mmCIF file of C-alpha atoms and ligand atoms in Angstrom:
data_model
loop_
_atom_site.group_PDB
_atom_site.id
_atom_site.type_symbol
_atom_site.label_atom_id
_atom_site.label_comp_id
_atom_site.label_asym_id
_atom_site.label_seq_id
_atom_site.Cartn_x
_atom_site.Cartn_y
_atom_site.Cartn_z
ATOM 1 C CA MET A 170 16.773 -2.408 -7.036
ATOM 2 C CA ASN A 171 19.332 0.318 -6.068
ATOM 3 C CA CYS A 172 18.678 2.029 -2.847
ATOM 4 C CA LYS A 173 19.032 5.742 -3.155
ATOM 5 C CA PHE A 174 17.452 6.910 -0.068
ATOM 6 C CA ASP A 175 19.039 8.749 2.734
ATOM 7 C CA ASN A 176 18.446 5.910 5.447
ATOM 8 C CA HIS A 177 18.728 8.510 8.402
ATOM 9 C CA PHE A 178 15.853 9.968 9.725
ATOM 10 C CA HIS A 179 17.081 11.918 12.622
ATOM 11 C CA SER A 180 14.460 14.607 12.988
ATOM 12 C CA THR A 181 12.726 14.856 16.203
ATOM 13 C CA PHE A 182 9.410 14.281 14.462
ATOM 14 C CA LEU A 183 10.447 11.043 12.843
ATOM 15 C CA ALA A 184 12.152 10.033 16.329
ATOM 16 C CA ASN A 185 8.632 9.842 17.560
ATOM 17 C CA TRP A 186 7.709 7.261 14.999
ATOM 18 C CA PRO A 187 7.115 3.938 16.251
ATOM 19 C CA LYS A 188 9.650 1.605 17.591
ATOM 20 C CA ALA A 189 11.677 4.497 18.591
ATOM 21 C CA ASN A 190 9.878 4.784 21.802
ATOM 22 C CA ASN A 191 6.780 2.901 23.337
ATOM 23 C CA SER A 192 4.073 4.734 21.688
ATOM 24 C CA TYR A 193 3.823 2.061 18.825
ATOM 25 C CA PRO A 194 1.661 2.112 16.685
ATOM 26 C CA PHE A 195 1.989 5.678 15.739
ATOM 27 C CA ILE A 196 -1.348 6.897 14.692
ATOM 28 C CA ILE A 197 -2.410 10.108 12.686
ATOM 29 C CA ALA A 198 -6.160 10.800 12.588
ATOM 30 C CA GLY A 199 -8.453 13.315 11.202
ATOM 31 C CA PRO A 200 -11.294 13.800 8.796
ATOM 32 C CA CYS A 201 -11.051 13.163 5.119
ATOM 33 C CA SER A 202 -11.759 16.744 4.645
ATOM 34 C CA ALA A 203 -11.655 19.900 6.561
ATOM 35 C CA GLU A 204 -15.095 21.273 6.216
ATOM 36 C CA SER A 205 -15.569 24.044 8.656
ATOM 37 C CA LYS A 206 -13.544 25.539 11.720
ATOM 38 C CA GLU A 207 -15.977 23.840 14.359
ATOM 39 C CA GLN A 208 -15.684 20.355 12.481
ATOM 40 C CA VAL A 209 -12.152 20.727 12.477
ATOM 41 C CA LEU A 210 -11.411 21.690 16.093
ATOM 42 C CA ALA A 211 -14.369 19.515 17.618
ATOM 43 C CA THR A 212 -12.663 16.424 15.950
ATOM 44 C CA ALA A 213 -9.082 17.312 16.878
ATOM 45 C CA HIS A 214 -10.218 18.076 20.489
ATOM 46 C CA GLU A 215 -11.710 14.421 20.797
ATOM 47 C CA LEU A 216 -8.804 13.016 19.112
ATOM 48 C CA LYS A 217 -6.307 14.735 21.350
ATOM 49 C CA LYS A 218 -7.918 12.771 24.071
ATOM 50 C CA ILE A 219 -6.494 9.378 22.536
ATOM 51 C CA PRO A 220 -2.845 9.055 23.827
ATOM 52 C CA GLN A 221 -1.816 6.900 20.694
ATOM 53 C CA ILE A 222 -2.705 9.941 18.303
ATOM 54 C CA LYS A 223 0.213 12.184 17.565
ATOM 55 C CA GLY A 224 -1.056 13.918 14.277
ATOM 56 C CA PHE A 225 -4.253 15.368 12.790
ATOM 57 C CA ARG A 226 -4.738 14.896 9.201
ATOM 58 C CA ALA A 227 -7.367 16.914 6.985
ATOM 59 C CA GLY A 228 -7.865 17.324 3.383
ATOM 60 C CA VAL A 229 -8.017 20.850 2.273
ATOM 61 C CA TRP A 230 -7.958 20.418 -1.526
ATOM 62 C CA LYS A 231 -9.842 17.099 -2.306
ATOM 63 C CA PRO A 232 -8.746 15.174 -5.512
ATOM 64 C CA ARG A 233 -12.170 14.121 -6.764
ATOM 65 C CA THR A 234 -12.777 11.362 -9.440
ATOM 66 C CA ARG A 235 -15.891 13.303 -10.763
ATOM 67 C CA PRO A 236 -16.363 17.173 -10.918
ATOM 68 C CA ASN A 237 -19.212 18.808 -9.060
ATOM 69 C CA SER A 238 -18.479 16.816 -5.819
ATOM 70 C CA PHE A 239 -16.873 18.647 -2.733
ATOM 71 C CA GLU A 240 -13.517 19.739 -3.852
ATOM 72 C CA GLY A 241 -12.369 20.986 -0.352
ATOM 73 C CA MET A 242 -12.248 24.479 1.429
ATOM 74 C CA GLY A 243 -8.891 25.189 -0.105
ATOM 75 C CA GLU A 244 -6.813 27.911 1.681
ATOM 76 C CA GLU A 245 -9.487 29.198 3.991
ATOM 77 C CA ALA A 246 -9.059 25.903 5.917
ATOM 78 C CA LEU A 247 -5.227 26.276 6.792
ATOM 79 C CA PRO A 248 -5.603 28.781 9.638
ATOM 80 C CA TRP A 249 -8.101 26.043 11.275
ATOM 81 C CA LEU A 250 -5.355 23.699 11.237
ATOM 82 C CA ALA A 251 -2.826 26.309 12.697
ATOM 83 C CA CYS A 252 -5.552 26.557 15.581
ATOM 84 C CA VAL A 253 -5.392 22.796 15.837
ATOM 85 C CA LYS A 254 -1.635 22.590 16.301
ATOM 86 C CA LYS A 255 -1.794 25.579 18.861
ATOM 87 C CA GLU A 256 -4.820 24.260 20.882
ATOM 88 C CA THR A 257 -4.052 20.383 20.932
ATOM 89 C CA GLY A 258 -0.427 20.145 20.262
ATOM 90 C CA LEU A 259 -1.002 17.576 17.608
ATOM 91 C CA PHE A 260 1.138 18.053 14.501
ATOM 92 C CA THR A 261 -0.823 18.584 11.113
ATOM 93 C CA ALA A 262 -0.870 16.983 7.941
ATOM 94 C CA VAL A 263 -2.289 18.007 4.640
ATOM 95 C CA GLU A 264 -2.389 16.655 1.042
ATOM 96 C CA VAL A 265 -0.699 18.791 -1.388
ATOM 97 C CA ALA A 266 -0.912 18.259 -5.235
ATOM 98 C CA ASN A 267 1.125 20.885 -6.612
ATOM 99 C CA PRO A 268 3.497 23.816 -5.796
ATOM 100 C CA ARG A 269 0.908 26.339 -4.902
ATOM 101 C CA HIS A 270 -0.342 23.919 -2.262
ATOM 102 C CA VAL A 271 3.109 23.206 -0.823
ATOM 103 C CA GLU A 272 3.695 27.240 -0.727
ATOM 104 C CA LEU A 273 0.469 27.839 1.317
ATOM 105 C CA CYS A 274 1.041 24.884 3.503
ATOM 106 C CA LEU A 275 4.431 26.116 4.318
ATOM 107 C CA LYS A 276 3.133 29.602 4.871
ATOM 108 C CA HIS A 277 0.758 28.359 7.252
ATOM 109 C CA GLY A 278 3.010 26.183 9.416
ATOM 110 C CA ILE A 279 1.569 22.870 8.511
ATOM 111 C CA ASP A 280 3.903 20.205 9.904
ATOM 112 C CA CYS A 281 3.735 17.459 7.452
ATOM 113 C CA LEU A 282 2.679 17.078 3.750
ATOM 114 C CA TRP A 283 1.488 14.270 2.034
ATOM 115 C CA ILE A 284 1.164 13.458 -1.617
ATOM 116 C CA GLY A 285 -1.996 11.646 -2.667
ATOM 117 C CA ALA A 286 -2.344 8.466 -4.589
ATOM 118 C CA ARG A 287 -3.401 10.192 -7.803
ATOM 119 C CA THR A 288 -0.557 12.590 -7.585
ATOM 120 C CA THR A 289 2.019 10.020 -7.121
ATOM 121 C CA ALA A 290 1.055 8.376 -10.221
ATOM 122 C CA GLY A 291 2.198 11.641 -12.128
ATOM 123 C CA PRO A 292 5.890 12.118 -12.301
ATOM 124 C CA PHE A 293 5.643 15.646 -13.668
ATOM 125 C CA ALA A 294 3.409 16.837 -10.716
ATOM 126 C CA VAL A 295 5.678 14.941 -8.191
ATOM 127 C CA GLN A 296 8.779 16.639 -9.799
ATOM 128 C CA GLU A 297 6.990 20.050 -9.258
ATOM 129 C CA ILE A 298 6.406 19.580 -5.822
ATOM 130 C CA ALA A 299 9.744 18.164 -5.044
ATOM 131 C CA GLU A 300 11.290 21.396 -6.545
ATOM 132 C CA ALA A 301 8.899 23.591 -4.520
ATOM 133 C CA LEU A 302 10.269 21.812 -1.402
ATOM 134 C CA LYS A 303 13.798 22.114 -2.211
ATOM 135 C CA GLY A 304 15.638 23.687 0.649
ATOM 136 C CA THR A 305 13.097 22.851 3.170
ATOM 137 C CA ASP A 306 13.311 20.016 5.699
ATOM 138 C CA ALA A 307 9.634 19.109 5.410
ATOM 139 C CA VAL A 308 8.437 15.889 6.388
ATOM 140 C CA VAL A 309 6.484 14.340 3.426
ATOM 141 C CA MET A 310 4.172 11.361 3.161
ATOM 142 C CA VAL A 311 3.910 9.722 -0.064
ATOM 143 C CA LYS A 312 0.903 7.399 -0.817
ATOM 144 C CA ASN A 313 1.293 4.456 -3.201
ATOM 145 C CA PRO A 314 -0.031 5.476 -6.703
ATOM 146 C CA VAL A 315 -3.288 4.381 -7.600
ATOM 147 C CA ASN A 316 -1.947 1.758 -9.824
ATOM 148 C CA ALA A 317 0.121 -1.084 -8.287
ATOM 149 C CA GLU A 318 3.392 -0.246 -9.673
ATOM 150 C CA LEU A 319 6.005 -0.186 -7.113
ATOM 151 C CA SER A 320 8.543 1.696 -9.271
ATOM 152 C CA LEU A 321 6.283 4.638 -9.559
ATOM 153 C CA TRP A 322 5.896 4.816 -5.838
ATOM 154 C CA ILE A 323 9.782 4.490 -5.397
ATOM 155 C CA GLY A 324 10.134 7.162 -8.121
ATOM 156 C CA ALA A 325 8.119 9.628 -6.289
ATOM 157 C CA LEU A 326 10.261 8.984 -2.940
ATOM 158 C CA GLU A 327 13.457 9.335 -5.149
ATOM 159 C CA ARG A 328 12.268 12.620 -6.764
ATOM 160 C CA LEU A 329 11.721 14.045 -3.122
ATOM 161 C CA ASN A 330 14.915 12.623 -1.819
ATOM 162 C CA ALA A 331 17.015 14.203 -4.878
ATOM 163 C CA SER A 332 15.476 17.508 -3.785
ATOM 164 C CA GLY A 333 17.322 17.084 -0.452
ATOM 165 C CA LEU A 334 14.311 15.740 1.546
ATOM 166 C CA SER A 335 14.979 12.871 3.734
ATOM 167 C CA LYS A 336 12.106 13.079 6.172
ATOM 168 C CA LEU A 337 10.168 10.710 4.082
ATOM 169 C CA VAL A 338 7.285 8.371 4.903
ATOM 170 C CA ALA A 339 5.275 5.977 2.902
ATOM 171 C CA ILE A 340 1.641 5.329 3.047
ATOM 172 C CA HIS A 341 0.032 2.202 1.740
ATOM 173 C CA ARG A 342 -3.539 2.981 0.743
ATOM 174 C CA GLY A 343 -4.516 0.151 -1.460
ATOM 175 C CA PHE A 344 -4.683 0.044 -5.284
ATOM 176 C CA SER A 345 -7.437 0.838 -7.831
ATOM 177 C CA GLY A 346 -9.290 -2.509 -9.322
ATOM 178 C CA ALA A 347 -11.294 -3.396 -6.311
ATOM 179 C CA GLU A 348 -14.833 -3.676 -8.336
ATOM 180 C CA ASN A 349 -16.618 -6.579 -6.766
ATOM 181 C CA ASN A 350 -14.302 -6.806 -3.955
ATOM 182 C CA ILE A 351 -15.024 -6.095 -0.244
ATOM 183 C CA PHE A 352 -12.299 -3.559 -0.302
ATOM 184 C CA ARG A 353 -12.716 -0.202 -1.856
ATOM 185 C CA ASN A 354 -9.087 -0.441 -2.960
ATOM 186 C CA LEU A 355 -7.099 -3.765 -3.177
ATOM 187 C CA PRO A 356 -4.734 -4.147 -0.339
ATOM 188 C CA LEU A 357 -2.160 -5.985 -2.567
ATOM 189 C CA TRP A 358 0.128 -6.299 0.526
ATOM 190 C CA GLU A 359 2.907 -7.722 -1.673
ATOM 191 C CA VAL A 360 3.613 -4.334 -2.860
ATOM 192 C CA PRO A 361 4.200 -2.371 0.232
ATOM 193 C CA LEU A 362 6.170 -5.549 1.561
ATOM 194 C CA GLU A 363 8.614 -5.149 -1.507
ATOM 195 C CA LEU A 364 8.994 -1.495 -0.545
ATOM 196 C CA LYS A 365 9.813 -2.510 2.945
ATOM 197 C CA ARG A 366 12.297 -5.097 1.801
ATOM 198 C CA HIS A 367 14.129 -2.540 -0.338
ATOM 199 C CA PHE A 368 14.059 0.415 2.000
ATOM 200 C CA PRO A 369 13.737 -1.180 5.442
ATOM 201 C CA HIS A 370 14.432 1.843 7.278
ATOM 202 C CA LEU A 371 11.733 3.952 5.439
ATOM 203 C CA PRO A 372 8.753 4.458 7.879
ATOM 204 C CA LEU A 373 5.745 2.781 6.156
ATOM 205 C CA ILE A 374 2.335 3.376 7.543
ATOM 206 C CA CYS A 375 -1.231 2.210 6.471
ATOM 207 C CA ASP A 376 -4.108 3.994 5.416
ATOM 208 C CA PRO A 377 -6.928 1.333 6.299
ATOM 209 C CA SER A 378 -9.921 3.940 5.646
ATOM 210 C CA HIS A 379 -8.925 4.176 2.039
ATOM 211 C CA ILE A 380 -8.349 0.443 1.819
ATOM 212 C CA ALA A 381 -11.610 -0.547 3.582
ATOM 213 C CA GLY A 382 -13.859 1.945 1.953
ATOM 214 C CA LYS A 383 -16.283 1.104 4.966
ATOM 215 C CA ARG A 384 -16.288 1.562 8.592
ATOM 216 C CA ASP A 385 -16.529 -2.036 9.570
ATOM 217 C CA LEU A 386 -13.553 -3.204 7.658
ATOM 218 C CA ILE A 387 -11.243 -0.780 9.044
ATOM 219 C CA GLU A 388 -10.276 -2.683 12.270
ATOM 220 C CA ARG A 389 -9.457 -5.881 10.182
ATOM 221 C CA VAL A 390 -7.203 -3.864 7.831
ATOM 222 C CA SER A 391 -5.643 -1.769 10.627
ATOM 223 C CA GLN A 392 -4.708 -5.386 12.406
ATOM 224 C CA MET A 393 -3.474 -6.840 9.127
ATOM 225 C CA ALA A 394 -1.158 -3.982 8.971
ATOM 226 C CA LEU A 395 0.217 -4.359 12.350
ATOM 227 C CA ASP A 396 0.729 -7.866 11.839
ATOM 228 C CA MET A 397 2.921 -7.126 8.825
ATOM 229 C CA ASP A 398 4.974 -4.673 10.937
ATOM 230 C CA PHE A 399 3.923 -1.459 9.477
ATOM 231 C CA ASP A 400 5.080 1.268 11.638
ATOM 232 C CA GLY A 401 1.770 3.230 11.969
ATOM 233 C CA LEU A 402 -1.665 3.969 10.750
ATOM 234 C CA ILE A 403 -3.408 6.980 9.231
ATOM 235 C CA ILE A 404 -7.195 6.770 9.913
ATOM 236 C CA GLU A 405 -10.145 8.985 8.731
ATOM 237 C CA SER A 406 -12.118 10.275 11.716
ATOM 238 C CA HIS A 407 -15.028 12.808 11.743
ATOM 239 C CA ILE A 408 -16.899 14.156 14.486
ATOM 240 C CA ALA A 409 -20.143 13.292 12.523
ATOM 241 C CA PRO A 410 -19.363 10.903 9.959
ATOM 242 C CA ASP A 411 -22.664 10.355 8.229
ATOM 243 C CA GLN A 412 -22.631 14.119 7.579
ATOM 244 C CA ALA A 413 -19.263 14.090 6.170
ATOM 245 C CA LEU A 414 -18.887 15.794 2.762
ATOM 246 C CA SER A 415 -16.487 13.365 1.341
ATOM 247 C CA ASP A 416 -15.893 9.597 2.266
ATOM 248 C CA ALA A 417 -18.804 9.449 4.629
ATOM 249 C CA SER A 418 -18.871 5.750 4.648
ATOM 250 C CA GLN A 419 -15.417 5.054 5.814
ATOM 251 C CA GLN A 420 -15.118 7.659 8.526
ATOM 252 C CA ILE A 421 -15.427 6.866 12.219
ATOM 253 C CA THR A 422 -15.932 9.077 15.276
ATOM 254 C CA PRO A 423 -13.170 9.739 17.600
ATOM 255 C CA SER A 424 -14.584 7.482 20.363
ATOM 256 C CA SER A 425 -15.056 4.423 17.958
ATOM 257 C CA LEU A 426 -11.572 5.176 16.887
ATOM 258 C CA GLN A 427 -10.605 5.018 20.563
ATOM 259 C CA GLU A 428 -12.299 1.843 21.139
ATOM 260 C CA MET A 429 -10.906 0.257 18.240
ATOM 261 C CA LEU A 430 -7.515 1.130 19.253
ATOM 262 C CA THR A 431 -7.859 -0.646 22.669
ATOM 263 C CA ARG A 432 -8.744 -3.896 20.601
ATOM 264 C CA LEU A 433 -5.899 -3.738 18.134
ATOM 265 C CA GLU A 434 -2.823 -6.032 19.211
ATOM 266 C CA ALA A 435 0.360 -4.333 18.769
ATOM 267 C CA ARG A 436 2.864 -7.035 17.881
ATOM 268 C CA ILE A 437 6.709 -6.941 18.490
ATOM 269 C CA PRO A 438 8.934 -7.375 15.518
ATOM 270 C CA SER A 439 11.038 -10.288 17.178
ATOM 271 C CA CYS A 440 11.652 -12.251 20.471
ATOM 272 C CA ASN A 441 14.714 -13.390 22.134
ATOM 273 C CA ASP A 442 12.836 -16.169 23.752
ATOM 274 C CA HIS A 443 14.868 -19.638 23.251
ATOM 275 C CA SER A 444 11.933 -21.808 22.536
ATOM 276 C CA TYR A 445 10.443 -19.283 20.197
ATOM 277 C CA GLU A 446 13.742 -19.129 18.178
ATOM 278 C CA GLU A 447 13.950 -23.033 18.203
ATOM 279 C CA SER A 448 10.665 -23.842 17.138
ATOM 280 C CA LEU A 449 10.477 -21.058 14.324
ATOM 281 C CA GLU A 450 13.783 -22.346 12.990
ATOM 282 C CA LYS A 451 12.404 -25.755 12.757
ATOM 283 C CA GLU A 452 9.436 -24.941 10.674
ATOM 284 C CA ARG A 453 11.461 -22.476 8.573
ATOM 285 C CA ALA A 454 13.776 -25.422 7.751
ATOM 286 C CA ARG A 455 10.542 -27.188 6.396
ATOM 287 C CA ILE A 456 9.335 -24.339 4.445
ATOM 288 C CA ASP A 457 12.772 -23.862 2.971
ATOM 289 C CA ARG A 458 12.808 -27.654 1.938
ATOM 290 C CA LEU A 459 9.184 -27.448 0.566
ATOM 291 C CA ASP A 460 9.996 -24.046 -1.318
ATOM 292 C CA SER A 461 12.883 -26.183 -3.208
ATOM 293 C CA GLU A 462 10.572 -28.744 -4.008
ATOM 294 C CA LEU A 463 8.062 -26.235 -5.214
ATOM 295 C CA ILE A 464 10.596 -24.641 -7.512
ATOM 296 C CA GLU A 465 11.893 -28.112 -8.789
ATOM 297 C CA ILE A 466 8.173 -28.904 -9.508
ATOM 298 C CA LEU A 467 7.868 -25.568 -11.627
ATOM 299 C CA LEU A 468 11.103 -26.593 -13.498
ATOM 300 C CA ALA A 469 9.794 -30.025 -14.244
ATOM 301 C CA ARG A 470 6.292 -28.470 -15.358
ATOM 302 C CA MET A 471 8.331 -25.918 -17.579
ATOM 303 C CA ARG A 472 10.117 -28.780 -19.377
ATOM 304 C CA VAL A 473 6.680 -30.198 -20.244
ATOM 305 C CA VAL A 474 5.475 -26.832 -21.389
ATOM 306 C CA HIS A 475 8.856 -26.937 -23.874
ATOM 307 C CA GLN A 476 7.291 -30.153 -25.410
ATOM 308 C CA ILE A 477 3.782 -28.646 -25.736
ATOM 309 C CA ALA A 478 5.528 -25.443 -27.472
ATOM 310 C CA ASP A 479 7.168 -27.768 -29.951
ATOM 311 C CA ILE A 480 4.069 -29.727 -30.671
ATOM 312 C CA LYS A 481 2.039 -26.354 -31.020
ATOM 313 C CA ALA A 482 4.944 -24.861 -33.265
ATOM 314 C CA LYS A 483 5.079 -27.710 -35.492
ATOM 315 C CA HIS A 484 1.143 -27.473 -36.254
ATOM 316 C CA ASN A 485 1.240 -23.683 -36.175
ATOM 317 C CA VAL A 486 -1.360 -23.644 -33.439
ATOM 318 C CA THR A 487 -1.830 -20.592 -30.929
ATOM 319 C CA ALA A 488 0.204 -20.656 -27.717
ATOM 320 C CA LEU A 489 -3.252 -19.805 -26.059
ATOM 321 C CA GLN A 490 -6.366 -22.011 -26.282
ATOM 322 C CA ILE A 491 -8.855 -20.092 -24.022
ATOM 323 C CA ASN A 492 -11.029 -23.239 -23.496
ATOM 324 C CA ARG A 493 -8.058 -25.125 -21.842
ATOM 325 C CA MET A 494 -7.104 -22.032 -19.797
ATOM 326 C CA ASP A 495 -10.679 -21.922 -18.609
ATOM 327 C CA ARG A 496 -10.687 -25.771 -17.663
ATOM 328 C CA LEU A 497 -7.263 -25.519 -16.126
ATOM 329 C CA MET A 498 -8.366 -22.794 -13.960
ATOM 330 C CA LYS A 499 -11.672 -24.134 -12.832
ATOM 331 C CA ASN A 500 -9.918 -27.453 -12.144
ATOM 332 C CA ARG A 501 -7.015 -25.986 -10.080
ATOM 333 C CA THR A 502 -9.221 -23.779 -8.036
ATOM 334 C CA GLU A 503 -11.834 -26.684 -7.527
ATOM 335 C CA TYR A 504 -9.242 -28.748 -6.409
ATOM 336 C CA ALA A 505 -7.665 -26.135 -4.017
ATOM 337 C CA GLN A 506 -11.083 -25.691 -2.559
ATOM 338 C CA LYS A 507 -11.441 -29.307 -2.003
ATOM 339 C CA ILE A 508 -8.262 -29.710 -0.093
ATOM 340 C CA GLY A 509 -8.947 -26.814 2.082
ATOM 341 C CA LEU A 510 -6.829 -24.006 0.129
ATOM 342 C CA ASP A 511 -8.061 -20.606 -0.584
ATOM 343 C CA PRO A 512 -9.110 -20.880 -4.209
ATOM 344 C CA THR A 513 -8.424 -17.356 -4.907
ATOM 345 C CA TYR A 514 -5.006 -17.717 -3.979
ATOM 346 C CA ILE A 515 -4.478 -20.681 -6.122
ATOM 347 C CA GLU A 516 -6.187 -18.790 -8.852
ATOM 348 C CA ARG A 517 -3.445 -15.898 -8.780
ATOM 349 C CA ILE A 518 -0.581 -18.204 -8.748
ATOM 350 C CA PHE A 519 -2.015 -20.119 -11.702
ATOM 351 C CA GLN A 520 -2.583 -16.857 -13.651
ATOM 352 C CA ILE A 521 1.310 -16.276 -13.372
ATOM 353 C CA VAL A 522 2.018 -19.982 -13.937
ATOM 354 C CA HIS A 523 -0.186 -20.050 -17.232
ATOM 355 C CA ALA A 524 0.831 -16.695 -18.195
ATOM 356 C CA GLU A 525 4.462 -17.719 -18.147
ATOM 357 C CA SER A 526 3.680 -21.056 -20.003
ATOM 358 C CA VAL A 527 1.873 -19.003 -23.001
ATOM 359 C CA ARG A 528 4.769 -16.443 -22.980
ATOM 360 C CA PHE A 529 7.146 -19.214 -23.479
ATOM 361 C CA GLN A 530 5.071 -20.953 -26.121
ATOM 362 C CA SER A 531 5.029 -17.778 -28.056
ATOM 363 C CA ASP A 532 8.693 -17.205 -27.797
ATOM 364 C CA ARG A 533 9.570 -20.694 -28.807
ATOM 365 C CA MET A 534 7.161 -20.395 -31.979
ATOM 366 C CA ALA A 535 9.045 -17.391 -33.135
ATOM 367 C CA GLN A 536 12.330 -19.153 -32.609
ATOM 368 C CA VAL A 537 11.110 -22.228 -34.501
ATOM 369 C CA LYS A 538 10.038 -19.903 -37.411
ATOM 370 C CA ASN A 539 13.368 -18.284 -37.540
ATOM 371 C CA GLU A 540 15.002 -21.438 -37.705
ATOM 372 C CA VAL A 541 13.084 -22.647 -40.641
ATOM 373 C CA LYS A 542 13.677 -19.286 -42.461
ATOM 374 C CA LYS A 543 17.550 -19.780 -41.846
ATOM 375 C CA PRO A 544 19.091 -20.749 -45.109
ATOM 376 C CA CYS A 545 20.995 -24.212 -45.002
HETATM 377 C C1 PEP B 834 -7.450 11.228 1.112
HETATM 378 O O1 PEP B 834 -6.496 10.827 2.122
HETATM 379 O O2 PEP B 834 -8.503 11.712 1.671
HETATM 380 C C2 PEP B 834 -7.189 10.769 -0.068
HETATM 381 C C3 PEP B 834 -7.808 11.482 -0.941
HETATM 382 O O3 PEP B 834 -6.531 9.711 -0.357
HETATM 383 P P1 PEP B 834 -5.987 8.970 -1.543
HETATM 384 O O4 PEP B 834 -5.004 9.843 -2.161
HETATM 385 O O5 PEP B 834 -5.377 7.819 -0.837
HETATM 386 O O6 PEP B 834 -7.071 8.547 -2.329
HETATM 387 MN MN1 MN B 835 -10.467 10.400 2.204
#
């Protein structure tokens, strides 16, 4: 993937981002929605007492899945945020979904804008926002799109960057598809980690509130993000969470947030200790060998798939036999469970392995058909 980003994040705002000083992890907190001046200011003053909190978030225009739910207070709420900044010194962050939102936020001195997950999924809207921001040096945080499509997330960052914006931050808030899952949005950590691999200098923060969807999972998700070397967290906090007009079940009071932050363990990205390096190197060498064996086993498996493809092609049988697939998945996951491996992990791997096998067989059948058709 080509790297189009300006990798220099020089602003004083971003100089405060984690790892640049000892305030790691960098925390932004605030209510899902700004509901009243009293609620906004009371929450902000409580959050201000927590040293790690540098920024105050609040949704002013709320993208709601269904109509007739609370859609935010709109422009009326922006002066409340200006008051937060004046009274607490916290920087302010608001979600924008169109050029009008951008214009109003800039007019009211909002420090940082974020693009929500539903908006990131729409290149037209992102392009309009990027154009509205041209010529400013705004700090823009881009949430991942609702669907797990890394290139859409990167595309949104690129559109902003092409408009001359370089103070960019990515927010991981999980992905749709979490029905019957403990999370509201699936974390799919591999997606933000791929983003980090391609753009190591792009600050990446996690939104555990929208991943978790409920209070008691926020701490676990936050710790996972810190363990994965995220640069910071954006957490929803409300002075009276149960009365919140949006996302009530995932908001926490400033005091529970403070307690949670004292329990979180901040890790260091690396360590110069000799015994650490030595023992890690040894284990990594073992992992490297095992991974080579794994790839060789996958090659051997693929060779068998070739044989199966020829047998099926000869008898014009479908590449997929759903009963066989069902038995295979059950057998592999049960075996995993029996020997102490997480069956859902093995299930995900075998979904890929089996889909590749079916794809190969289908290609092979098309090839055989063409060979038969070819005149001698
Ligand atoms: C929010 O941060 O309140 C919000 C609407 O988030 P998302 O875009 O992640 O759903
Ligand atoms: Mn919310």
